[in-house]
C-alpha positions as a Python dict, from the first residue, in 0.01 Angstrom:
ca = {
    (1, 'X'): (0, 0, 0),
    (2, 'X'): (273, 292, 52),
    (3, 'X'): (628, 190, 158),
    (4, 'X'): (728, 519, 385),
    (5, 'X'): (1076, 535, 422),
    (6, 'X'): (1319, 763, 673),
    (7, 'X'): (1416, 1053, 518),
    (8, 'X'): (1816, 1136, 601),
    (9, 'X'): (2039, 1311, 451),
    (10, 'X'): (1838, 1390, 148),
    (11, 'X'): (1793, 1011, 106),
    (12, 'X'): (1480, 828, 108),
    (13, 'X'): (1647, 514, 360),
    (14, 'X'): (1590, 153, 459),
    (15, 'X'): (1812, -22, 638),
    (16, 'X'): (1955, -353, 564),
    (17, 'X'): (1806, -494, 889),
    (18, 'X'): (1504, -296, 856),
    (19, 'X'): (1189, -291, 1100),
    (20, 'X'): (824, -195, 956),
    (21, 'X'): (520, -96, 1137),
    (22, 'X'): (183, -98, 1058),
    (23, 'X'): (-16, 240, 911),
    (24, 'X'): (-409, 167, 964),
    (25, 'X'): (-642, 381, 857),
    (26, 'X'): (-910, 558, 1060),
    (27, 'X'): (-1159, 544, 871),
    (28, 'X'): (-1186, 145, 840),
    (29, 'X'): (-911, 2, 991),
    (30, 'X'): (-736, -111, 690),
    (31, 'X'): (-369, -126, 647),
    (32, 'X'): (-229, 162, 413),
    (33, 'X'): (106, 187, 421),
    (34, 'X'): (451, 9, 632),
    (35, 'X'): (675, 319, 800),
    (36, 'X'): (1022, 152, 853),
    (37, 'X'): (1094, 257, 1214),
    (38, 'X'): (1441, 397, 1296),
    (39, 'X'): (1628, 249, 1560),
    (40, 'X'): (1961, 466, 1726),
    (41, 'X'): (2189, 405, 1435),
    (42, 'X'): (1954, 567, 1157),
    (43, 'X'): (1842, 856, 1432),
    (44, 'X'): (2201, 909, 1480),
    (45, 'X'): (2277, 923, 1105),
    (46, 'X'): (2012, 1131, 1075),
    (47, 'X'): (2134, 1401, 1376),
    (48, 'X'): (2468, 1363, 1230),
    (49, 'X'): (2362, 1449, 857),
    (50, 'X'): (2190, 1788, 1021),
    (51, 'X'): (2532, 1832, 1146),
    (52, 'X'): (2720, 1786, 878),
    (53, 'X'): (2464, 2039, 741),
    (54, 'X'): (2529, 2282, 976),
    (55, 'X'): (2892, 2314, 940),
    (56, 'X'): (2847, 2273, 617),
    (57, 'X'): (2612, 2431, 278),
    (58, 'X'): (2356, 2568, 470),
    (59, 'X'): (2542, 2679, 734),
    (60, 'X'): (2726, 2923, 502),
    (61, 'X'): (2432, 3045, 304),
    (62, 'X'): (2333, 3431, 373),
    (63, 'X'): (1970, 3500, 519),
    (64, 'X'): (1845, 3618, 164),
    (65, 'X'): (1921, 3328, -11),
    (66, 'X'): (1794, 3068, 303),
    (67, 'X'): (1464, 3283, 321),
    (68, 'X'): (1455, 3242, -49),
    (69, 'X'): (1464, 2872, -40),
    (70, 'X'): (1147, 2884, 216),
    (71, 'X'): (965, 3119, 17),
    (72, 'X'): (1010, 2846, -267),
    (73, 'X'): (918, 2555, -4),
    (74, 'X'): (579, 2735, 61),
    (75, 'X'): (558, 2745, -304),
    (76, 'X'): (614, 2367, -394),
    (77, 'X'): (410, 2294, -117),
    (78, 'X'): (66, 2522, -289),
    (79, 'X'): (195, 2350, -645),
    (80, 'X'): (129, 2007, -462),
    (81, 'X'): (-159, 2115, -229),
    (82, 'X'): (-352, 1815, -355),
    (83, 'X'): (-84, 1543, -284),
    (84, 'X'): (-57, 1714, 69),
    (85, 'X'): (-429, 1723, 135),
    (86, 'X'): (-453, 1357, -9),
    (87, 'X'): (-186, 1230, 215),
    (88, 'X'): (-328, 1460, 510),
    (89, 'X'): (-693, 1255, 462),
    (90, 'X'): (-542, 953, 440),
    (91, 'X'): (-333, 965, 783),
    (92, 'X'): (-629, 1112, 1002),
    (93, 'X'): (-935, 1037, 779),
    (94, 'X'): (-1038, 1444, 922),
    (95, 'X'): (-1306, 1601, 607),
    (96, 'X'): (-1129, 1766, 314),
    (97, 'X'): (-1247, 2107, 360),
    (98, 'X'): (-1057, 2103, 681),
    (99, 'X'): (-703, 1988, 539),
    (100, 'X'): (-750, 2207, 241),
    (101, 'X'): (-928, 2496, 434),
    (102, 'X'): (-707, 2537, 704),
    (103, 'X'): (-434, 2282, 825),
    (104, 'X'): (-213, 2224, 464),
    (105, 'X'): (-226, 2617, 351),
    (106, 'X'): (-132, 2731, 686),
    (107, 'X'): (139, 2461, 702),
    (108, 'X'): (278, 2634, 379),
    (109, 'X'): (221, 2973, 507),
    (110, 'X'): (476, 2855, 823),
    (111, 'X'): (751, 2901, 597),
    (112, 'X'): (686, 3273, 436),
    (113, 'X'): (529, 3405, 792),
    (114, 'X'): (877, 3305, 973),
    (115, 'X'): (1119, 3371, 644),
    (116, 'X'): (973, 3738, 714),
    (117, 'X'): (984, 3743, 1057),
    (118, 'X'): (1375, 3633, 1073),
    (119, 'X'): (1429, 3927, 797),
    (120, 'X'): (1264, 4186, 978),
    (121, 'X'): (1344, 4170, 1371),
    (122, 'X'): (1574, 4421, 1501),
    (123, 'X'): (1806, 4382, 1755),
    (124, 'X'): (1965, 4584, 2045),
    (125, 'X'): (2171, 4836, 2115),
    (126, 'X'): (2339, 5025, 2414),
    (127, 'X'): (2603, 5288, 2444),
    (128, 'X'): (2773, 5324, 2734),
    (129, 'X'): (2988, 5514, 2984),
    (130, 'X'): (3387, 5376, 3034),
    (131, 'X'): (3569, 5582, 3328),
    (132, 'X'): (3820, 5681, 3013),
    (133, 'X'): (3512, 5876, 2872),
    (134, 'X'): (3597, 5763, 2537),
    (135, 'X'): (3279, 5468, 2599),
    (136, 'X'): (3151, 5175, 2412),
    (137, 'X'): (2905, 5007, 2248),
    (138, 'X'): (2708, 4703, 2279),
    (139, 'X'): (2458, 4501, 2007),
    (140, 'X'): (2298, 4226, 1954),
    (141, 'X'): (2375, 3955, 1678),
    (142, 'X'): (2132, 3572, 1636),
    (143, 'X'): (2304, 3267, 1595),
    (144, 'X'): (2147, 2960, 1533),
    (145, 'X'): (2094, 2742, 1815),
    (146, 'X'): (2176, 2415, 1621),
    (147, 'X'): (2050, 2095, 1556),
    (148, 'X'): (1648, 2088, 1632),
    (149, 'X'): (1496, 1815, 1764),
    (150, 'X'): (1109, 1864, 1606),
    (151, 'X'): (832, 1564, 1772),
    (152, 'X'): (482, 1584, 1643),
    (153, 'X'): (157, 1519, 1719),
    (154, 'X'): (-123, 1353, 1519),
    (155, 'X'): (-397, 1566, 1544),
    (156, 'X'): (-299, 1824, 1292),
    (157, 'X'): (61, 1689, 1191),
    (158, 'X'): (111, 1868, 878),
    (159, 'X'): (21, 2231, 1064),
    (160, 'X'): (185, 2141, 1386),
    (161, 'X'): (522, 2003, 1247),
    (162, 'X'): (533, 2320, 1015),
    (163, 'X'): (489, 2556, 1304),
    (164, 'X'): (806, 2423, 1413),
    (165, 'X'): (1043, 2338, 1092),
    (166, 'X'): (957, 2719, 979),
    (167, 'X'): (1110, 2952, 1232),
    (168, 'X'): (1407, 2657, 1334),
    (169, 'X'): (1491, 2670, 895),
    (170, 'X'): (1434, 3020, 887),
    (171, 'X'): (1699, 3096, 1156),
    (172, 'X'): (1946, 2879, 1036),
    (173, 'X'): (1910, 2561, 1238),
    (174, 'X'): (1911, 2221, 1090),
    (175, 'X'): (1641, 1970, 1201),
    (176, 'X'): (1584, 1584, 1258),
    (177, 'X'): (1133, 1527, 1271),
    (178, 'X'): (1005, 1251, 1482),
    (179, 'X'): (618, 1258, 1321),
    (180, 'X'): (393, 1062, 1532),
    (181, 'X'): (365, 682, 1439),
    (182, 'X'): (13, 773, 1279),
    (183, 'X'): (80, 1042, 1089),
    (184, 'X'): (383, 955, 900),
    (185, 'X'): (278, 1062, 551),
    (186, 'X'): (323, 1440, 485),
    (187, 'X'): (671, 1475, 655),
    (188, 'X'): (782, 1213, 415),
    (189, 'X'): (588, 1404, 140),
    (190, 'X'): (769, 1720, 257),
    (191, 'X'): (1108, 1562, 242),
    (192, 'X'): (1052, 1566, -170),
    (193, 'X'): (970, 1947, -164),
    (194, 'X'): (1301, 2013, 38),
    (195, 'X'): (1503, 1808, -267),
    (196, 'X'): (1268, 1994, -530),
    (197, 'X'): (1349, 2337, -445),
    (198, 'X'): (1689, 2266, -335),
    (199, 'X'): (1740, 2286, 2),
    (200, 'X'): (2076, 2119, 92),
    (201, 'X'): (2120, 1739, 212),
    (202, 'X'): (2077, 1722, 621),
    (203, 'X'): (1894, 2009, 700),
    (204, 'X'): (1589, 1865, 707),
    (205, 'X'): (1576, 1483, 808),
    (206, 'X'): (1290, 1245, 904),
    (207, 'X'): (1277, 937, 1138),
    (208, 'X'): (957, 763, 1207),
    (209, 'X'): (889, 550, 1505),
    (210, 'X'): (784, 533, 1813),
    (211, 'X'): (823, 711, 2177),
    (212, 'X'): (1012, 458, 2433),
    (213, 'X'): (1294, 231, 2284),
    (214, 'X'): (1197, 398, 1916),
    (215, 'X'): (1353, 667, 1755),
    (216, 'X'): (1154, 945, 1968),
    (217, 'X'): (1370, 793, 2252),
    (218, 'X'): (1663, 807, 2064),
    (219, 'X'): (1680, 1146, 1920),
    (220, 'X'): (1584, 1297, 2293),
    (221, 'X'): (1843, 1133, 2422),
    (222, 'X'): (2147, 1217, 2186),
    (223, 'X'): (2340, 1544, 2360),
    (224, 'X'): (2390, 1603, 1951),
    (225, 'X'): (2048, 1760, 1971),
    (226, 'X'): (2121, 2104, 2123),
    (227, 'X'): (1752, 2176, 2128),
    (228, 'X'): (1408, 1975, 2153),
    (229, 'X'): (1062, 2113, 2058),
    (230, 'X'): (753, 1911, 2121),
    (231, 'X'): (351, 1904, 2126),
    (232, 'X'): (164, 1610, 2286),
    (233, 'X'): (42, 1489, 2651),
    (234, 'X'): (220, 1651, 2918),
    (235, 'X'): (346, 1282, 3060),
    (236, 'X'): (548, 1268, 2744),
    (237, 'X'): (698, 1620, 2812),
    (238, 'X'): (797, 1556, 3147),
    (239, 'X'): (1008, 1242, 3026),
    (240, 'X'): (1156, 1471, 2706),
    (241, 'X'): (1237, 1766, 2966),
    (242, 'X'): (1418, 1497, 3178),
    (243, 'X'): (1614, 1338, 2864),
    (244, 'X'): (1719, 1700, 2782),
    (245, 'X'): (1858, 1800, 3129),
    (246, 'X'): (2170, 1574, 2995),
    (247, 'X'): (2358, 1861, 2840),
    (248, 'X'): (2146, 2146, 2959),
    (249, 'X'): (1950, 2182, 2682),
    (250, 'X'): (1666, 2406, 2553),
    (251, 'X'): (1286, 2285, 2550),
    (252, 'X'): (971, 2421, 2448),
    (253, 'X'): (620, 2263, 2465),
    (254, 'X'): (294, 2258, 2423),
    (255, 'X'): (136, 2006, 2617),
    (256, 'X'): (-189, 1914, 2739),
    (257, 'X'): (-507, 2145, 2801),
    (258, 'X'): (-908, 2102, 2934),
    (259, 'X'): (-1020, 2418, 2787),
    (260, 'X'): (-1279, 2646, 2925),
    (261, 'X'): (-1544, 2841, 2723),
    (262, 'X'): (-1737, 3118, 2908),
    (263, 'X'): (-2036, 3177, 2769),
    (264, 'X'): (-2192, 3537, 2937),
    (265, 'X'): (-2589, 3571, 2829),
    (266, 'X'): (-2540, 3917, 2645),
    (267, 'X'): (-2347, 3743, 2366),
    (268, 'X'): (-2450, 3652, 2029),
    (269, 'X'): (-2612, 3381, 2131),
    (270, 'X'): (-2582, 3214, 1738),
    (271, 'X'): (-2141, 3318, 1727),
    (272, 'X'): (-2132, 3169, 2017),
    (273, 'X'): (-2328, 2837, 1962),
    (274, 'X'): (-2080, 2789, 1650),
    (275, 'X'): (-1797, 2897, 1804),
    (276, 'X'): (-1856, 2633, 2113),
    (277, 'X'): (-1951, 2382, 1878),
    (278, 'X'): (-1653, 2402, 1643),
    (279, 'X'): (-1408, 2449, 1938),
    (280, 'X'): (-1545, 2112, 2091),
    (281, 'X'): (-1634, 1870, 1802),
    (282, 'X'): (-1351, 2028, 1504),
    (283, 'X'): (-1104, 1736, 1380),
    (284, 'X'): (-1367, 1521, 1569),
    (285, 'X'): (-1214, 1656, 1913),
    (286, 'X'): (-872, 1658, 1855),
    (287, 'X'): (-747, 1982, 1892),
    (288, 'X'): (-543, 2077, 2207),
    (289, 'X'): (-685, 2439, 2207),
    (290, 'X'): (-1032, 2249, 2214),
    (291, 'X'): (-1326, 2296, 2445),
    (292, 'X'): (-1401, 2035, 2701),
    (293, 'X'): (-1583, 2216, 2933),
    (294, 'X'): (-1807, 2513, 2840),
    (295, 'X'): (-1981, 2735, 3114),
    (296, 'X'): (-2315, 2934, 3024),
    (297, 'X'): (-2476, 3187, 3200),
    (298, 'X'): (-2783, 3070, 3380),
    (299, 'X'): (-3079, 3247, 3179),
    (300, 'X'): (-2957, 3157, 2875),
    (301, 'X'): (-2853, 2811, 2962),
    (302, 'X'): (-3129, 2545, 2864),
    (303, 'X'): (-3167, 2710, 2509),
    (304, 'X'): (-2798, 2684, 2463),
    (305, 'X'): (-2748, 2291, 2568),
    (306, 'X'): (-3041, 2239, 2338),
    (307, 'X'): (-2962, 2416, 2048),
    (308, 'X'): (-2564, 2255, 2099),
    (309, 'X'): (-2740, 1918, 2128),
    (310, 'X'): (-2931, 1987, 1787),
    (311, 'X'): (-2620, 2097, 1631),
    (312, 'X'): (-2402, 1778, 1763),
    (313, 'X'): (-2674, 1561, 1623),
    (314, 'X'): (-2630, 1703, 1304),
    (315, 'X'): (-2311, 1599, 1172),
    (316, 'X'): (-2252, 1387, 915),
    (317, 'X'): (-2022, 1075, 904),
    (318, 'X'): (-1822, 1001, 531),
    (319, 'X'): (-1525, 944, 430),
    (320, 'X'): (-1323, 1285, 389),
    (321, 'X'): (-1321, 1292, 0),
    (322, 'X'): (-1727, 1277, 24),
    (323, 'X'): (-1804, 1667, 27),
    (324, 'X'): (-2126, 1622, 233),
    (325, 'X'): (-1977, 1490, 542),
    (326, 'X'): (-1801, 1720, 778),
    (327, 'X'): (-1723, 1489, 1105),
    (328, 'X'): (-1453, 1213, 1066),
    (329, 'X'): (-1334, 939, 1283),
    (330, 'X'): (-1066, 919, 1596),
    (331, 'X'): (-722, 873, 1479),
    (332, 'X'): (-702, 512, 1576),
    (333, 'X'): (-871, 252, 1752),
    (334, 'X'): (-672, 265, 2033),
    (335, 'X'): (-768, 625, 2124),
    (336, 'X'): (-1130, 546, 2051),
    (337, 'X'): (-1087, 256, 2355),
    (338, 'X'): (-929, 554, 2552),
    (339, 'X'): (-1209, 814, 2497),
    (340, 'X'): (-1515, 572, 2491),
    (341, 'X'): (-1339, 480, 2891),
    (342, 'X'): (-1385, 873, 2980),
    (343, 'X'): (-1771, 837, 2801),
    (344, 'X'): (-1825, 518, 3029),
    (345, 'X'): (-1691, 697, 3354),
    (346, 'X'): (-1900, 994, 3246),
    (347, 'X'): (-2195, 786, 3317),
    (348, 'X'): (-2063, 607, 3599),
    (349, 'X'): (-2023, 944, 3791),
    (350, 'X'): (-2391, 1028, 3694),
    (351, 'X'): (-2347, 1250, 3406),
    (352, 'X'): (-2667, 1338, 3252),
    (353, 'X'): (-2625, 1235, 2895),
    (354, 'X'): (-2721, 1522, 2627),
    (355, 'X'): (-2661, 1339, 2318),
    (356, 'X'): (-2421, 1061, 2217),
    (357, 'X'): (-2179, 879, 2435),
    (358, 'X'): (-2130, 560, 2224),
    (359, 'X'): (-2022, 425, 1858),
    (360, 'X'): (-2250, 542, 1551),
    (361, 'X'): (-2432, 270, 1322),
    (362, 'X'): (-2146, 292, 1013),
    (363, 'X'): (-2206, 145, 671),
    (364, 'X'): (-2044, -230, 613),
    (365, 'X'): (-1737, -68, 458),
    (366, 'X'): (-1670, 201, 762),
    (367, 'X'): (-1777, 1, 1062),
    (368, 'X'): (-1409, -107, 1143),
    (369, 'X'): (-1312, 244, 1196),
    (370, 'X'): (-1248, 466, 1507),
    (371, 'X'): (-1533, 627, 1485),
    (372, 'X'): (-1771, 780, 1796),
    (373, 'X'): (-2028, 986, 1895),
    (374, 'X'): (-2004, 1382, 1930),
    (375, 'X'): (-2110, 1358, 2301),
    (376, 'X'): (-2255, 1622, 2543),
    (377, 'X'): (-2309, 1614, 2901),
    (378, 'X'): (-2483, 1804, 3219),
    (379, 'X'): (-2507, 1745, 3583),
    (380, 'X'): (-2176, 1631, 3666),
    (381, 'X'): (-1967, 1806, 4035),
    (382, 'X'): (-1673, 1973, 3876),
    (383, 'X'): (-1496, 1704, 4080),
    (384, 'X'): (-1568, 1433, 3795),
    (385, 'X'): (-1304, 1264, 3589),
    (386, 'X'): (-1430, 1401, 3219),
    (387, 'X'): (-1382, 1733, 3389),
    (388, 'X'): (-1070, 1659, 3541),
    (389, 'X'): (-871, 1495, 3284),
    (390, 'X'): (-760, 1579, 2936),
    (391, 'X'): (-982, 1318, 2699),
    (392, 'X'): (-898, 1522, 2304),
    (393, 'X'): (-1202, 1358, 2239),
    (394, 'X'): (-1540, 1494, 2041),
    (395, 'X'): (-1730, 1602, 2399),
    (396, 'X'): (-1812, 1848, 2645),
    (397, 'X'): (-1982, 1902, 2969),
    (398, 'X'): (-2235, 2204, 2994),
    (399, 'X'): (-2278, 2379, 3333),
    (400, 'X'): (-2441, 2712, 3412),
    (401, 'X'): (-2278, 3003, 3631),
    (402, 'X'): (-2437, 3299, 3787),
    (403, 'X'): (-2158, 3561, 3872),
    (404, 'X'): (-1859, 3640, 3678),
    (405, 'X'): (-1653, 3562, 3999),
    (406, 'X'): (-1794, 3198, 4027),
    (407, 'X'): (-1718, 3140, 3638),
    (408, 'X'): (-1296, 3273, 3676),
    (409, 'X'): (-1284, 3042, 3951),
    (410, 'X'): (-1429, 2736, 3754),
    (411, 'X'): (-1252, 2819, 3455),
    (412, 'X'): (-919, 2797, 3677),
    (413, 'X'): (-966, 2514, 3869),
    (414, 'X'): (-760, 2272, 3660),
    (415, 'X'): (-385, 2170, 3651),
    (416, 'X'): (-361, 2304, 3311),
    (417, 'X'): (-352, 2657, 3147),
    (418, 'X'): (-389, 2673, 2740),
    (419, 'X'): (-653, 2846, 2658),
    (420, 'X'): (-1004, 2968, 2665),
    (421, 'X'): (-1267, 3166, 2460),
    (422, 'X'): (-1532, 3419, 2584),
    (423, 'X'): (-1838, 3536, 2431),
    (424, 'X'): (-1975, 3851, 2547),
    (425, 'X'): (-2104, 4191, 2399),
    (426, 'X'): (-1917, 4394, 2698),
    (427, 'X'): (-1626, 4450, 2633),
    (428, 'X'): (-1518, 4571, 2996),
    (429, 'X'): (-1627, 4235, 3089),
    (430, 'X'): (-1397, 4071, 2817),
    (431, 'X'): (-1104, 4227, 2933),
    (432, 'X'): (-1145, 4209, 3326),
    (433, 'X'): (-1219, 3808, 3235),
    (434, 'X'): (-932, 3756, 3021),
    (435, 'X'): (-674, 3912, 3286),
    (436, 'X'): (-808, 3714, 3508),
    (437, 'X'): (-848, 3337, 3354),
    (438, 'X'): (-500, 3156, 3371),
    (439, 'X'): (-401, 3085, 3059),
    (440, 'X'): (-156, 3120, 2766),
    (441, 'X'): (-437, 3230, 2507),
    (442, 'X'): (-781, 3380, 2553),
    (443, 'X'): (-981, 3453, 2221),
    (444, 'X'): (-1276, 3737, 2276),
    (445, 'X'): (-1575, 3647, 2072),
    (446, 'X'): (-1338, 3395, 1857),
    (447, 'X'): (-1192, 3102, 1845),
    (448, 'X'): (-896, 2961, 1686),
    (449, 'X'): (-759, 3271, 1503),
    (450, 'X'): (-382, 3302, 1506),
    (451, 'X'): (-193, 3557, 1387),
    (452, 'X'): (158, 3393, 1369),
    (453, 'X'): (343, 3705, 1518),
    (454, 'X'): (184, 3668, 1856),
    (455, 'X'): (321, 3488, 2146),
    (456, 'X'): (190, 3111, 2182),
    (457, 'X'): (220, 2822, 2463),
    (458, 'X'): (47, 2708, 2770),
    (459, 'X'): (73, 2802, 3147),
    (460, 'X'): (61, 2587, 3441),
    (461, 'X'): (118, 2213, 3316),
    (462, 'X'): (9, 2303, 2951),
    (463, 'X'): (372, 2363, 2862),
    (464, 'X'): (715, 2587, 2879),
    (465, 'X'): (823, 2863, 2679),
    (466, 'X'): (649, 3056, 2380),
    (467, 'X'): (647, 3024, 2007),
    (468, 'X'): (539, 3258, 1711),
    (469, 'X'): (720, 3626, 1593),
    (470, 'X'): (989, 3712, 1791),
    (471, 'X'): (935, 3497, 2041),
    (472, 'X'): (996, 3194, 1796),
    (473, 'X'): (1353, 3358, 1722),
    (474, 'X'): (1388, 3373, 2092),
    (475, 'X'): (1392, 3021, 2144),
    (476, 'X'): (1519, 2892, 1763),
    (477, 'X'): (1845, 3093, 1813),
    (478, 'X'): (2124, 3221, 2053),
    (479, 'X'): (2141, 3619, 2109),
    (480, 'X'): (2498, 3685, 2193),
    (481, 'X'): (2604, 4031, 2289),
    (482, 'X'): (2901, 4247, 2121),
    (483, 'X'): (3088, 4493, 2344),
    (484, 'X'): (3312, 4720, 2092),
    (485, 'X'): (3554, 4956, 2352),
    (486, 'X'): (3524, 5302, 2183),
}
């Protein structure tokens, strides 16, 4: 049983008065750990730590020496790449080769790929005409914007939290994480590493709770925040973006997404069978780039459901430290309630069911956890609630197309815009589809590569602004203009 404490002011904390929650575990259920929740004195300690911060030690340090310190972050992190994939497995119960193949080495990589970028971007300059002739010139300098706001998601919390405490560090800011109440373990684990290498007291601060009346409340709601950044379900965003209006201040999200995949029949059919299948049933379903609904070209449609179907059926259940399974459970029982609804409606509406749509038979010791069946489904009007609504569950529904006109339309007939994925061998095709399909990302033959420098973020109600390179420094700093009279 862990004892997870806030982390403020360099200070592992727990109130005299303290309130504790509950960590369960996916995988059975069990209790692992009590998170003292912050209420609005501790969040407020903790926003005015990153403050003090601010004005303060790291406020004065040069670039060099503050990318230094997240070069040396990223390399604390890789020394302790086993407590972070430990820690990672034991908040979302997801199969080791996932936290150590992908989410906790690109969560380290955060810090280098944005130390660089804040090194290396330019900025403007003008010269310009003044009716003395003598004329003047005008540049660009970066400021920090401030104190960040940073609240995560569960799905991938380690990556996602990362992608936002890198660039905000790396420019200069000062930050206060709200980790989701299920993942609470590796931004605690990270608050070590920040005292390890030396980063200074307040710039990076942790307080775990919940959303309304809990510390995620709180901290959108103090005008000491001058920015908030946030990934989760785009009701939440709408209530942050209204919490931020007092004080005019910046947001940027990525919120929810039902994700299209195109499949033409000139692909590879086998790239794009594991492509589709990864994109729908990775992290059990959990992914917000994930595929929910996947469209296949009508000659080549009834070998691809079937072959998809024989790959679902194929996964193996375990515990994440068991190297042969490779499909975990849900994050909690409470979204299992919420996705097995969407697999009941499903058949309600008449959805002919491919494969799953219920609760696997689990050994004794792993029958209390969230776990759930990779589900696939045909036959449903595109009209249907599991192709309407966002479920970040392990399923899809399978229909075939027969022009590439009818396929942009279906693709775009949603209220959100996050991404999507084509597989084709023309690559005319590819690029007439891509312009066309309204979203913030579209991977050709791919899925789920990111290079960091690249603009990121949703359209439509799949979120506001965009993230990654530049466009990171856009939004985790203030460009202020410098007119020098010649």
């Amino acid at each position: 049983m862990q004892l997870i404490k806030n982390f403020i002011n360099g200070e592992f904390a727990v109130a005299a008065d303290q309130k504790f929650f509950e960590k369960r575990s996916p995988l059975d259920n069990r209790v692992i750990a009590q998170v003292a929740e912050a209420g609005r004195n501790e969040v407020n300690a903790a926003v005015r730590s990153a403050r003090d911060a601010l004005l303060g030690e790291w406020g004065a340090l040069t670039m060099d020496r503050r990318t230094e310190l997240l070069y040396a972050v990223a390399d604390e992190i890789t020394r302790r790449f086993d407590d972070f994939v430990e820690a990672e497995m034991a908040d979302t119960g997801q199969p080791h080769h996932v936290m150590a193949n992908a989410f906790i080495p690109r969560g380290a990589a955060n810090f280098k790929v944005f130390a660089d970028v804040v090194k290396n971007v330019p900025g403007e300059s003008f010269e310009m005409a003044t009716p003395d002739g003598r004329g003047a010139l005008n540049y660009t300098i970066r400021k920090p914007k401030g104190v960040i706001g940073v609240i995560c998601p569960w799905n991938a919390p380690f990556l996602l939290m990362t992608w936002k405490v890198g660039p905000a560090l790396a420019c200069g800011n000062t930050v206060v994480v709200k980790p989701s109440e299920e993942t609470p373990l590796t931004a605690s684990l990270l608050g070590e590493v920040m005292n390890t290498v030396g980063v200074p007291k307040g710039v990076y601060n942790v307080v775990h709770g919940f959303g309304p009346d809990s510390a995620g409340q709180f901290l959108t709601e103090t005008p000491e925040v001058d920015a908030i950044t946030f990934t989760g379900e785009t009701r939440t965003g709408a209530a942050i973006m209204k919490a931020a209006s007092n004080g005019m201040r910046d947001v940027s999200f990525e919120l929810g997404g039902k994700n299209a995949g195109i499949v033409f029949a000139d692909c590879d059919f086998d790239a794009a069978l594991d492509g589709i299948f990864r994109s729908s049933f990775l992290n059990t379903g959990q992914v917000c780039l994930g595929t929910e609904r996947v469209y296949v070209e009508r000659p080549i449609f009834e070998r691809f459901v079937q072959a998809l179907k024989e790959k679902a059926e194929a996964v193996r259940y375990g515990r994440p430290e068991d190297h042969a399974s490779n499909y975990g459970p849900l994050i909690s029982q409470e979204h299992r309630a919420k996705v097995l609804s969407y697999y009941e409606k499903a058949k309600a509406e008449g959805a002919t069911i491919v494969t799953g749509g219920g609760v696997p038979d689990m050994p004794a010791e792993l029958k209390d956890g969230a776990w759930i069946q990779p589900t696939i489904w045909t036959g449903l009007a595109e009209t249907a609630t599991v192709i309407k609504g966002e479920i970040f569950g392990p399923c899809c529904h399978v229909r075939p197309f027969d022009t590439e006109d009818e396929v942009i339309n279906l693709a775009n007939d949603t209220e959100y815009g996050l991404a999507t994925a084509i597989w084709t061998r023309d690559l005319a095709r590819a690029h007439r589809v891509a312009a066309r399909v309204d979203v913030g990302i579209t991977w050709v033959n791919s899925w789920f590569l990111r290079d960091l420098r690249t603009p990121f973020g949703g359209a439509k109600q799949s979120g506001i602004g965009r993230e990654g390179g530049v466009h990171s420094l856009d939004f985790y700093t203030e460009t202020r203009n410098v007119c020098v009279k010649l």
